[in-house]
Amino acid sequence: MQQKLRLYTYFRSSTSHRIRIVLNLKEIDYEPKFVNLLQGEHKSEDNKQELPNQAVPALHLPDGTILIESMAIAEYLDEVYPQKKLLPQDPVLKAKVRGFCELINSGMHPYQNLIMFEWIEKYVEKFDRVEFVQNVLKSEFQTMEKLLLQNHGKYSFGDEITLADCFLVPQVMGAIARFKLDITLFPTIQEVYNNLKDLPQFYKAQPDQQPDFK
Amino acid sequence: MSYTLYGFAMSSCTQRIRSILNYKKLPYTQVSVNFLKKEQLSEEYKKIHPRQIIPALITPEGQALIESLAIAEYLEEVHPEKPILPKDKIQRTQVRAIAEYINSSIQPFQHLGIQQYINSHTEKKLEWKDQWTHWNMLGISNLEKSISRTRGRFSVGDQLTLADIMIYCQIDSAQTRFGLDFGQYHNIMNIYFNVNNIKEIEQSRGIYQKDFPK
């Protein structure tokens, strides 16, 4: 019988990366299950029950409940495992942290999703994924830089780690690795990112530290 | 002392917040930011929203909040009467998952910028209606399956939640804008009609707003 939380994850999935960080920060022991998106394992018959939305991450609780959507999973973990709270108490600051996460979740990530690329490729013969994402993300990273300028301390919002940091690191790391982001153009993002990425909870969650890394 | 909602009659994201404000009977005024006339690009609006998208909500204390889901969570926390999130943690997560799915896997894929990108890179022209049709039909068919597992009178159980407001605004927007037909999705349309019967939410529709284009 399943004892621990079970996380369906892909090493390079930015959304899975967020939850790996959250689980590490809260010191929650979990069992990873690897889903190779490039090989289409998320769409396979074998994973039909396990991945109800044919996507990662999916979090399986010991009683069999399946939770999906990284933002919803993160909120659940923050409510049920209150050690190392990731959302501030103050409602306005909490809204700012959530707003920052949503800018990434719905304002940036959809445009670098495999499902988006595959659809565009039906129309555009020589689709340059990198050029497309770079164009879309330019103003988004400028927005992030503005928000961090207003709110940052050591981390995105002050000197305590928040959920914003769990979204920022995967987004920036992925943009550097896959879309040639020049992070020196965004000095505040760079500063906060450098303060975070080598913390053990963040380092252990990154793609090249995952057992399914290729 | 009341809220100020910056948005536009044709914006489903603005409709979400208007619906919550009306449902919870919170006092507010609206400021029209007509994106057809590119009013979101004004210097004045730039001070309110760093990314210059809508909606934005100014609290009675003068705090500018962005991102519809972050705003929704804020209003729920500060004004718990007429709740839009269940008390049960699993159900809350299920509501958030539906809301997040619409917010990040349907609505952003409608972005005009994607159609413009495709049409500048290919001979075959993509109609914006076809882009909306593809992503709405795909997204709504996925939601149809997932809410069959969680629904009662509404999408998660028998009380109205944020998930229902999100579904309603998405369906309303696609029907009004492009006449999309979701009749084959019985669970979704059943919930749509149940929400439509809630006067405060039906009257929050874009077509009733002063700035709805003639």
Tab-separated table of C-alpha atoms in Angstrom:
chain	number	residue	atom	x	y	z
A	1	MET	CA	0.000	0.000	0.000
A	2	GLN	CA	1.223	3.471	-0.802
A	3	GLN	CA	2.674	5.078	2.341
A	4	LYS	CA	4.356	8.211	1.091
A	5	LEU	CA	3.151	10.891	-1.241
A	6	ARG	CA	3.839	9.837	-4.813
A	7	LEU	CA	4.824	12.529	-7.322
A	8	TYR	CA	4.547	11.901	-11.049
A	9	THR	CA	7.331	14.013	-12.502
A	10	TYR	CA	9.536	14.580	-15.560
A	11	PHE	CA	13.019	15.941	-14.939
A	12	ARG	CA	12.688	18.800	-17.415
A	13	SER	CA	9.081	19.701	-16.640
A	14	SER	CA	9.065	23.183	-15.149
A	15	THR	CA	5.756	22.520	-13.420
A	16	SER	CA	7.084	19.300	-11.813
A	17	HIS	CA	10.240	21.179	-10.805
A	18	ARG	CA	8.127	23.652	-8.784
A	19	ILE	CA	6.567	20.869	-6.731
A	20	ARG	CA	9.909	19.100	-6.197
A	21	ILE	CA	11.168	22.343	-4.629
A	22	VAL	CA	8.056	22.707	-2.438
A	23	LEU	CA	8.359	19.104	-1.201
A	24	ASN	CA	12.055	19.626	-0.412
A	25	LEU	CA	11.446	22.901	1.440
A	26	LYS	CA	8.803	21.268	3.592
A	27	GLU	CA	11.003	18.166	4.073
A	28	ILE	CA	8.232	15.903	2.827
A	29	ASP	CA	9.481	12.445	1.941
A	30	TYR	CA	7.987	11.358	-1.377
A	31	GLU	CA	8.231	8.635	-3.963
A	32	PRO	CA	8.927	9.921	-7.490
A	33	LYS	CA	7.366	8.237	-10.519
A	34	PHE	CA	9.023	9.246	-13.761
A	35	VAL	CA	6.991	10.084	-16.839
A	36	ASN	CA	8.910	10.662	-20.050
A	37	LEU	CA	7.009	13.418	-21.865
A	38	LEU	CA	9.220	13.269	-24.960
A	39	GLN	CA	8.278	9.628	-25.403
A	40	GLY	CA	4.610	10.435	-24.857
A	41	GLU	CA	4.302	8.427	-21.655
A	42	HIS	CA	1.849	10.981	-20.303
A	43	LYS	CA	-0.633	9.938	-22.999
A	44	SER	CA	-0.182	6.183	-22.617
A	45	GLU	CA	-2.945	3.764	-21.615
A	46	ASP	CA	-0.801	2.679	-18.637
A	47	ASN	CA	-0.923	6.173	-17.196
A	48	LYS	CA	-4.573	6.883	-17.955
A	49	GLN	CA	-5.715	6.532	-14.310
A	50	GLU	CA	-2.564	7.952	-12.792
A	51	LEU	CA	-2.482	11.122	-14.885
A	52	PRO	CA	-6.113	12.219	-15.254
A	53	ASN	CA	-5.127	15.322	-17.203
A	54	GLN	CA	-2.382	13.576	-19.201
A	55	ALA	CA	0.178	15.911	-17.678
A	56	VAL	CA	2.708	16.209	-14.922
A	57	PRO	CA	2.882	16.921	-12.095
A	58	ALA	CA	0.306	14.691	-10.428
A	59	LEU	CA	0.438	14.086	-6.684
A	60	HIS	CA	-1.002	10.833	-5.350
A	61	LEU	CA	-1.952	10.778	-1.684
A	62	PRO	CA	-1.695	7.556	0.366
A	63	ASP	CA	-5.479	7.124	0.253
A	64	GLY	CA	-5.456	7.180	-3.559
A	65	THR	CA	-6.625	10.775	-4.058
A	66	ILE	CA	-4.973	12.335	-7.100
A	67	LEU	CA	-4.184	16.054	-7.146
A	68	ILE	CA	-3.251	17.958	-10.311
A	69	GLU	CA	-2.235	21.477	-11.405
A	70	SER	CA	0.990	22.722	-9.841
A	71	MET	CA	-0.480	25.846	-8.252
A	72	ALA	CA	-3.350	23.849	-6.686
A	73	ILE	CA	-0.934	21.146	-5.468
A	74	ALA	CA	1.359	23.785	-3.951
A	75	GLU	CA	-1.539	25.436	-2.102
A	76	TYR	CA	-2.624	22.028	-0.760
A	77	LEU	CA	0.869	21.222	0.486
A	78	ASP	CA	1.156	24.637	2.145
A	79	GLU	CA	-2.172	24.112	3.949
A	80	VAL	CA	-1.593	20.522	5.042
A	81	TYR	CA	2.148	20.766	5.844
A	82	PRO	CA	2.504	24.102	7.614
A	83	GLN	CA	6.225	23.738	8.356
A	84	LYS	CA	8.135	26.298	6.281
A	85	LYS	CA	5.058	28.305	5.251
A	86	LEU	CA	5.362	29.445	1.634
A	87	LEU	CA	2.525	31.944	1.577
A	88	PRO	CA	2.751	35.027	3.828
A	89	GLN	CA	0.115	35.664	6.489
A	90	ASP	CA	-0.752	39.181	5.321
A	91	PRO	CA	-3.526	38.940	2.692
A	92	VAL	CA	-2.125	41.700	0.454
A	93	LEU	CA	1.400	40.255	0.458
A	94	LYS	CA	-0.099	36.793	-0.092
A	95	ALA	CA	-1.968	38.181	-3.126
A	96	LYS	CA	1.270	39.662	-4.473
A	97	VAL	CA	3.086	36.319	-4.092
A	98	ARG	CA	0.208	34.460	-5.761
A	99	GLY	CA	0.047	37.110	-8.491
A	100	PHE	CA	3.736	36.601	-9.217
A	101	CYS	CA	3.243	32.818	-9.430
A	102	GLU	CA	0.260	33.268	-11.756
A	103	LEU	CA	2.206	35.580	-14.070
A	104	ILE	CA	4.565	32.655	-14.542
A	105	ASN	CA	1.940	29.906	-14.540
A	106	SER	CA	-0.499	31.489	-16.983
A	107	GLY	CA	1.454	34.387	-18.494
A	108	MET	CA	4.665	32.608	-19.435
A	109	HIS	CA	4.586	28.837	-19.168
A	110	PRO	CA	1.717	28.166	-21.630
A	111	TYR	CA	3.801	29.669	-24.430
A	112	GLN	CA	6.660	27.237	-23.923
A	113	ASN	CA	4.526	24.168	-23.499
A	114	LEU	CA	4.988	21.140	-25.773
A	115	ILE	CA	1.261	21.102	-26.553
A	116	MET	CA	1.504	24.705	-27.843
A	117	PHE	CA	4.565	23.938	-29.976
A	118	GLU	CA	2.972	20.852	-31.531
A	119	TRP	CA	-0.105	22.875	-32.497
A	120	ILE	CA	1.866	25.767	-34.006
A	121	GLU	CA	3.945	23.272	-35.983
A	122	LYS	CA	0.775	22.206	-37.782
A	123	TYR	CA	0.708	25.717	-39.312
A	124	VAL	CA	4.292	26.900	-39.402
A	125	GLU	CA	6.633	24.650	-41.370
A	126	LYS	CA	9.989	25.671	-39.994
A	127	PHE	CA	8.840	26.706	-36.541
A	128	ASP	CA	11.713	28.077	-34.482
A	129	ARG	CA	10.667	27.264	-30.925
A	130	VAL	CA	13.498	29.257	-29.380
A	131	GLU	CA	12.769	32.408	-31.389
A	132	PHE	CA	9.042	32.178	-30.610
A	133	VAL	CA	9.545	31.777	-26.866
A	134	GLN	CA	12.195	34.496	-26.719
A	135	ASN	CA	9.790	36.951	-28.332
A	136	VAL	CA	6.903	36.047	-26.074
A	137	LEU	CA	8.924	36.031	-22.865
A	138	LYS	CA	10.822	39.305	-23.368
A	139	SER	CA	8.162	41.516	-21.812
A	140	GLU	CA	7.299	38.883	-19.214
A	141	PHE	CA	10.833	38.866	-17.839
A	142	GLN	CA	10.789	42.678	-17.849
A	143	THR	CA	7.636	42.523	-15.726
A	144	MET	CA	9.245	40.047	-13.331
A	145	GLU	CA	12.242	42.363	-13.005
A	146	LYS	CA	9.914	45.292	-12.127
A	147	LEU	CA	8.037	43.267	-9.527
A	148	LEU	CA	11.202	41.962	-7.929
A	149	LEU	CA	12.667	45.485	-7.777
A	150	GLN	CA	9.628	46.535	-5.742
A	151	ASN	CA	9.493	43.506	-3.458
A	152	HIS	CA	12.758	41.639	-3.180
A	153	GLY	CA	15.080	41.054	-0.241
A	154	LYS	CA	17.405	38.074	-0.366
A	155	TYR	CA	14.584	36.318	-2.175
A	156	SER	CA	11.670	37.335	-4.382
A	157	PHE	CA	9.570	38.788	-1.576
A	158	GLY	CA	11.693	39.866	1.366
A	159	ASP	CA	14.117	37.622	3.172
A	160	GLU	CA	11.900	34.574	3.594
A	161	ILE	CA	11.427	31.989	0.865
A	162	THR	CA	7.932	32.054	-0.594
A	163	LEU	CA	6.040	30.163	-3.269
A	164	ALA	CA	7.187	32.872	-5.707
A	165	ASP	CA	10.729	31.506	-5.427
A	166	CYS	CA	9.491	27.975	-6.177
A	167	PHE	CA	8.049	29.301	-9.437
A	168	LEU	CA	10.876	31.703	-10.297
A	169	VAL	CA	13.757	29.228	-10.217
A	170	PRO	CA	12.244	26.635	-12.617
A	171	GLN	CA	11.107	29.379	-14.995
A	172	VAL	CA	14.514	31.066	-15.117
A	173	MET	CA	16.512	27.841	-15.163
A	174	GLY	CA	14.427	26.492	-18.039
A	175	ALA	CA	14.644	29.757	-19.969
A	176	ILE	CA	18.438	29.798	-19.662
A	177	ALA	CA	18.876	26.137	-20.586
A	178	ARG	CA	16.303	25.877	-23.382
A	179	PHE	CA	15.600	29.386	-24.704
A	180	LYS	CA	18.956	31.166	-24.368
A	181	LEU	CA	17.743	33.694	-21.807
A	182	ASP	CA	20.436	36.283	-21.086
A	183	ILE	CA	19.778	36.723	-17.405
A	184	THR	CA	22.327	39.549	-17.101
A	185	LEU	CA	19.675	41.756	-18.752
A	186	PHE	CA	17.610	41.345	-15.574
A	187	PRO	CA	19.934	42.081	-12.641
A	188	THR	CA	17.362	41.707	-9.865
A	189	ILE	CA	16.098	38.393	-11.234
A	190	GLN	CA	19.728	37.284	-11.521
A	191	GLU	CA	20.510	38.280	-7.938
A	192	VAL	CA	17.495	36.511	-6.450
A	193	TYR	CA	18.018	33.466	-8.695
A	194	ASN	CA	21.648	33.168	-7.590
A	195	ASN	CA	20.623	33.429	-3.925
A	196	LEU	CA	18.181	30.549	-4.398
A	197	LYS	CA	19.542	28.031	-6.864
A	198	ASP	CA	22.373	26.674	-4.746
A	199	LEU	CA	20.297	26.212	-1.601
A	200	PRO	CA	20.180	22.429	-1.116
A	201	GLN	CA	16.358	22.222	-1.366
A	202	PHE	CA	16.507	23.988	-4.733
A	203	TYR	CA	19.645	22.265	-6.000
A	204	LYS	CA	18.301	18.788	-5.316
A	205	ALA	CA	15.105	19.627	-7.229
A	206	GLN	CA	16.757	20.814	-10.428
A	207	PRO	CA	16.472	18.796	-13.651
A	208	ASP	CA	20.061	17.548	-13.876
A	209	GLN	CA	19.868	16.176	-10.313
A	210	GLN	CA	16.867	13.988	-11.048
A	211	PRO	CA	17.205	10.205	-11.445
A	212	ASP	CA	15.437	10.412	-14.842
A	213	PHE	CA	17.757	13.113	-16.183
A	214	LYS	CA	19.121	12.382	-19.642
B	1	MET	CA	-14.669	53.019	0.767
B	2	SER	CA	-14.886	50.551	-2.042
B	3	TYR	CA	-12.912	48.520	-4.550
B	4	THR	CA	-11.981	49.782	-8.025
B	5	LEU	CA	-11.996	47.198	-10.796
B	6	TYR	CA	-9.975	48.016	-13.895
B	7	GLY	CA	-11.174	45.869	-16.777
B	8	PHE	CA	-13.251	45.616	-19.902
B	9	ALA	CA	-16.649	44.203	-20.831
B	10	MET	CA	-15.134	41.768	-23.345
B	11	SER	CA	-12.581	40.373	-20.893
B	12	SER	CA	-13.548	37.051	-19.319
B	13	CYS	CA	-10.836	37.565	-16.693
B	14	THR	CA	-12.501	40.827	-15.642
B	15	GLN	CA	-15.906	39.069	-15.611
B	16	ARG	CA	-14.542	36.564	-13.063
B	17	ILE	CA	-13.754	39.339	-10.588
B	18	ARG	CA	-16.933	41.288	-11.284
B	19	SER	CA	-18.902	38.082	-10.618
B	20	ILE	CA	-17.179	37.547	-7.258
B	21	LEU	CA	-17.627	41.178	-6.190
B	22	ASN	CA	-21.339	41.006	-7.071
B	23	TYR	CA	-21.823	37.560	-5.512
B	24	LYS	CA	-20.238	38.670	-2.248
B	25	LYS	CA	-22.120	41.992	-2.484
B	26	LEU	CA	-18.947	44.067	-2.169
B	27	PRO	CA	-19.084	47.757	-3.149
B	28	TYR	CA	-16.985	48.650	-6.189
B	29	THR	CA	-16.643	50.981	-9.137
B	30	GLN	CA	-15.411	50.002	-12.573
B	31	VAL	CA	-12.882	51.781	-14.746
B	32	SER	CA	-12.984	50.779	-18.370
B	33	VAL	CA	-9.690	49.790	-20.000
B	34	ASN	CA	-10.703	49.095	-23.594
B	35	PHE	CA	-8.146	46.737	-25.102
B	36	LEU	CA	-9.700	47.148	-28.547
B	37	LYS	CA	-8.489	50.755	-28.358
B	38	LYS	CA	-5.237	49.686	-26.657
B	39	GLU	CA	-6.104	51.697	-23.533
B	40	GLN	CA	-4.129	49.247	-21.403
B	41	LEU	CA	-0.963	50.756	-22.880
B	42	SER	CA	-1.536	54.169	-21.241
B	43	GLU	CA	1.029	55.573	-18.818
B	44	GLU	CA	-1.713	55.766	-16.202
B	45	TYR	CA	-2.512	52.075	-16.398
B	46	LYS	CA	1.185	51.173	-16.434
B	47	LYS	CA	1.390	52.497	-12.859
B	48	ILE	CA	-1.370	50.132	-11.808
B	49	HIS	CA	-0.354	46.953	-13.679
B	50	PRO	CA	3.314	46.434	-14.606
B	51	ARG	CA	2.412	44.053	-17.444
B	52	GLN	CA	-0.438	46.303	-18.679
B	53	ILE	CA	-3.034	43.570	-18.927
B	54	ILE	CA	-6.457	43.419	-17.312
B	55	PRO	CA	-7.939	43.055	-14.761
B	56	ALA	CA	-6.462	44.908	-11.796
B	57	LEU	CA	-8.247	45.510	-8.512
B	58	ILE	CA	-7.502	48.418	-6.205
B	59	THR	CA	-8.452	47.704	-2.594
B	60	PRO	CA	-10.152	50.380	-0.443
B	61	GLU	CA	-6.730	50.896	1.183
B	62	GLY	CA	-5.164	51.669	-2.207
B	63	GLN	CA	-3.315	48.395	-2.864
B	64	ALA	CA	-3.183	47.345	-6.526
B	65	LEU	CA	-3.730	43.604	-6.975
B	66	ILE	CA	-3.157	41.723	-10.238
B	67	GLU	CA	-3.935	38.260	-11.683
B	68	SER	CA	-7.574	37.185	-11.450
B	69	LEU	CA	-6.959	34.032	-9.393
B	70	ALA	CA	-4.759	35.864	-6.877
B	71	ILE	CA	-7.451	38.556	-6.647
B	72	ALA	CA	-10.183	35.904	-6.196
B	73	GLU	CA	-8.266	34.245	-3.345
B	74	TYR	CA	-7.726	37.647	-1.702
B	75	LEU	CA	-11.424	38.520	-1.839
B	76	GLU	CA	-12.327	35.094	-0.451
B	77	GLU	CA	-9.955	35.480	2.481
B	78	VAL	CA	-10.846	39.049	3.389
B	79	HIS	CA	-14.596	38.626	2.755
B	80	PRO	CA	-15.453	35.047	3.778
B	81	GLU	CA	-19.232	35.552	3.643
B	82	LYS	CA	-20.801	33.901	0.545
B	83	PRO	CA	-17.748	31.597	0.262
B	84	ILE	CA	-16.385	30.506	-3.119
B	85	LEU	CA	-13.962	27.882	-1.811
B	86	PRO	CA	-14.998	24.729	0.100
B	87	LYS	CA	-13.722	24.129	3.630
B	88	ASP	CA	-12.544	20.600	2.843
B	89	LYS	CA	-8.884	20.699	1.773
B	90	ILE	CA	-9.223	18.116	-1.001
B	91	GLN	CA	-12.275	19.834	-2.473
B	92	ARG	CA	-10.483	23.191	-2.290
B	93	THR	CA	-7.636	21.681	-4.273
B	94	GLN	CA	-10.068	20.244	-6.827
B	95	VAL	CA	-11.693	23.683	-7.212
B	96	ARG	CA	-8.309	25.332	-7.611
B	97	ALA	CA	-7.248	22.698	-10.160
B	98	ILE	CA	-10.256	23.494	-12.354
B	99	ALA	CA	-9.660	27.233	-11.980
B	100	GLU	CA	-5.946	26.874	-12.746
B	101	TYR	CA	-6.630	24.669	-15.764
B	102	ILE	CA	-8.895	27.274	-17.336
B	103	ASN	CA	-6.533	30.090	-16.366
B	104	SER	CA	-3.394	28.468	-17.764
B	105	SER	CA	-4.474	25.848	-20.320
B	106	ILE	CA	-7.434	27.436	-22.080
B	107	GLN	CA	-7.576	31.222	-21.751
B	108	PRO	CA	-3.890	32.019	-22.566
B	109	PHE	CA	-4.027	29.845	-25.681
B	110	GLN	CA	-6.606	32.288	-27.132
B	111	HIS	CA	-3.982	35.053	-27.195
B	112	LEU	CA	-4.168	37.154	-30.375
B	113	GLY	CA	-0.362	37.327	-30.437
B	114	ILE	CA	-0.208	33.634	-31.307
B	115	GLN	CA	-2.493	34.045	-34.299
B	116	GLN	CA	-0.435	37.051	-35.410
B	117	TYR	CA	2.774	35.026	-35.074
B	118	ILE	CA	1.406	32.128	-37.100
B	119	ASN	CA	0.011	34.370	-39.840
B	120	SER	CA	3.320	36.190	-40.201
B	121	HIS	CA	5.140	32.874	-40.671
B	122	THR	CA	2.879	30.948	-43.011
B	123	GLU	CA	0.870	31.210	-46.229
B	124	LYS	CA	-2.102	29.299	-44.752
B	125	LYS	CA	-3.978	31.922	-42.675
B	126	LEU	CA	-5.342	30.993	-39.265
B	127	GLU	CA	-8.644	32.551	-38.258
B	128	TRP	CA	-8.772	33.692	-34.647
B	129	LYS	CA	-12.114	31.858	-34.319
B	130	ASP	CA	-10.403	28.586	-35.277
B	131	GLN	CA	-7.735	29.153	-32.642
B	132	TRP	CA	-10.440	29.754	-29.997
B	133	THR	CA	-12.389	26.737	-31.213
B	134	HIS	CA	-9.414	24.378	-30.994
B	135	TRP	CA	-8.304	25.305	-27.478
B	136	ASN	CA	-11.761	25.740	-26.024
B	137	MET	CA	-13.065	22.442	-27.372
B	138	LEU	CA	-9.942	20.607	-26.202
B	139	GLY	CA	-9.944	22.261	-22.785
B	140	ILE	CA	-13.661	21.979	-22.164
B	141	SER	CA	-13.710	18.317	-23.232
B	142	ASN	CA	-10.948	17.626	-20.689
B	143	LEU	CA	-12.904	19.471	-17.999
B	144	GLU	CA	-16.066	17.568	-18.945
B	145	LYS	CA	-14.257	14.340	-18.006
B	146	SER	CA	-12.649	15.624	-14.820
B	147	ILE	CA	-15.777	17.231	-13.379
B	148	SER	CA	-17.768	14.047	-13.942
B	149	ARG	CA	-15.705	12.707	-11.020
B	150	THR	CA	-16.208	15.670	-8.668
B	151	ARG	CA	-19.570	17.213	-9.487
B	152	GLY	CA	-22.812	17.499	-7.669
B	153	ARG	CA	-25.080	20.420	-8.515
B	154	PHE	CA	-21.918	22.331	-9.261
B	155	SER	CA	-18.512	21.276	-10.518
B	156	VAL	CA	-17.156	20.271	-7.104
B	157	GLY	CA	-20.017	19.203	-4.858
B	158	ASP	CA	-23.291	21.029	-4.432
B	159	GLN	CA	-22.204	24.578	-3.612
B	160	LEU	CA	-21.093	27.263	-6.032
B	161	THR	CA	-17.311	27.681	-6.067
B	162	LEU	CA	-14.645	29.613	-7.923
B	163	ALA	CA	-14.429	26.663	-10.348
B	164	ASP	CA	-18.007	27.287	-11.468
B	165	ILE	CA	-17.437	31.010	-11.895
B	166	MET	CA	-14.393	30.209	-14.041
B	167	ILE	CA	-16.339	27.699	-16.174
B	168	TYR	CA	-19.239	30.125	-16.580
B	169	CYS	CA	-17.049	33.034	-17.658
B	170	GLN	CA	-15.094	30.872	-20.109
B	171	ILE	CA	-18.233	29.425	-21.751
B	172	ASP	CA	-19.963	32.814	-21.810
B	173	SER	CA	-16.940	34.471	-23.408
B	174	ALA	CA	-16.546	31.809	-26.126
B	175	GLN	CA	-20.275	31.758	-26.892
B	176	THR	CA	-20.597	35.533	-27.017
B	177	ARG	CA	-17.408	36.228	-28.963
B	178	PHE	CA	-17.425	33.432	-31.528
B	179	GLY	CA	-20.699	31.571	-31.098
B	180	LEU	CA	-18.924	28.365	-30.021
B	181	ASP	CA	-21.291	25.507	-29.205
B	182	PHE	CA	-20.551	23.404	-26.143
B	183	GLY	CA	-23.835	21.480	-26.240
B	184	GLN	CA	-22.119	18.097	-26.406
B	185	TYR	CA	-20.534	18.681	-22.979
B	186	HIS	CA	-23.476	17.808	-20.744
B	187	ASN	CA	-21.761	18.150	-17.365
B	188	ILE	CA	-20.270	21.515	-18.284
B	189	MET	CA	-23.505	22.910	-19.744
B	190	ASN	CA	-25.522	21.621	-16.789
B	191	ILE	CA	-23.205	23.581	-14.495
B	192	TYR	CA	-23.291	26.579	-16.830
B	193	PHE	CA	-27.092	26.728	-16.530
B	194	ASN	CA	-27.005	26.263	-12.751
B	195	VAL	CA	-24.587	29.189	-12.459
B	196	ASN	CA	-26.633	31.231	-14.933
B	197	ASN	CA	-29.563	30.970	-12.514
B	198	ILE	CA	-27.586	32.853	-9.864
B	199	LYS	CA	-28.750	36.398	-10.504
B	200	GLU	CA	-25.610	38.210	-9.265
B	201	ILE	CA	-23.397	36.154	-11.558
B	202	GLU	CA	-25.625	36.291	-14.645
B	203	GLN	CA	-25.835	40.055	-14.275
B	204	SER	CA	-22.032	40.288	-14.183
B	205	ARG	CA	-21.854	39.317	-17.854
B	206	GLY	CA	-19.911	41.578	-20.193
B	207	ILE	CA	-22.919	42.316	-22.408
B	208	TYR	CA	-24.571	44.257	-19.562
B	209	GLN	CA	-21.574	46.501	-18.956
B	210	LYS	CA	-21.484	50.154	-20.068
B	211	ASP	CA	-18.323	49.595	-22.117
B	212	PHE	CA	-19.568	46.589	-24.099
B	213	PRO	CA	-18.990	47.547	-27.765
B	214	LYS	CA	-22.159	48.198	-29.781
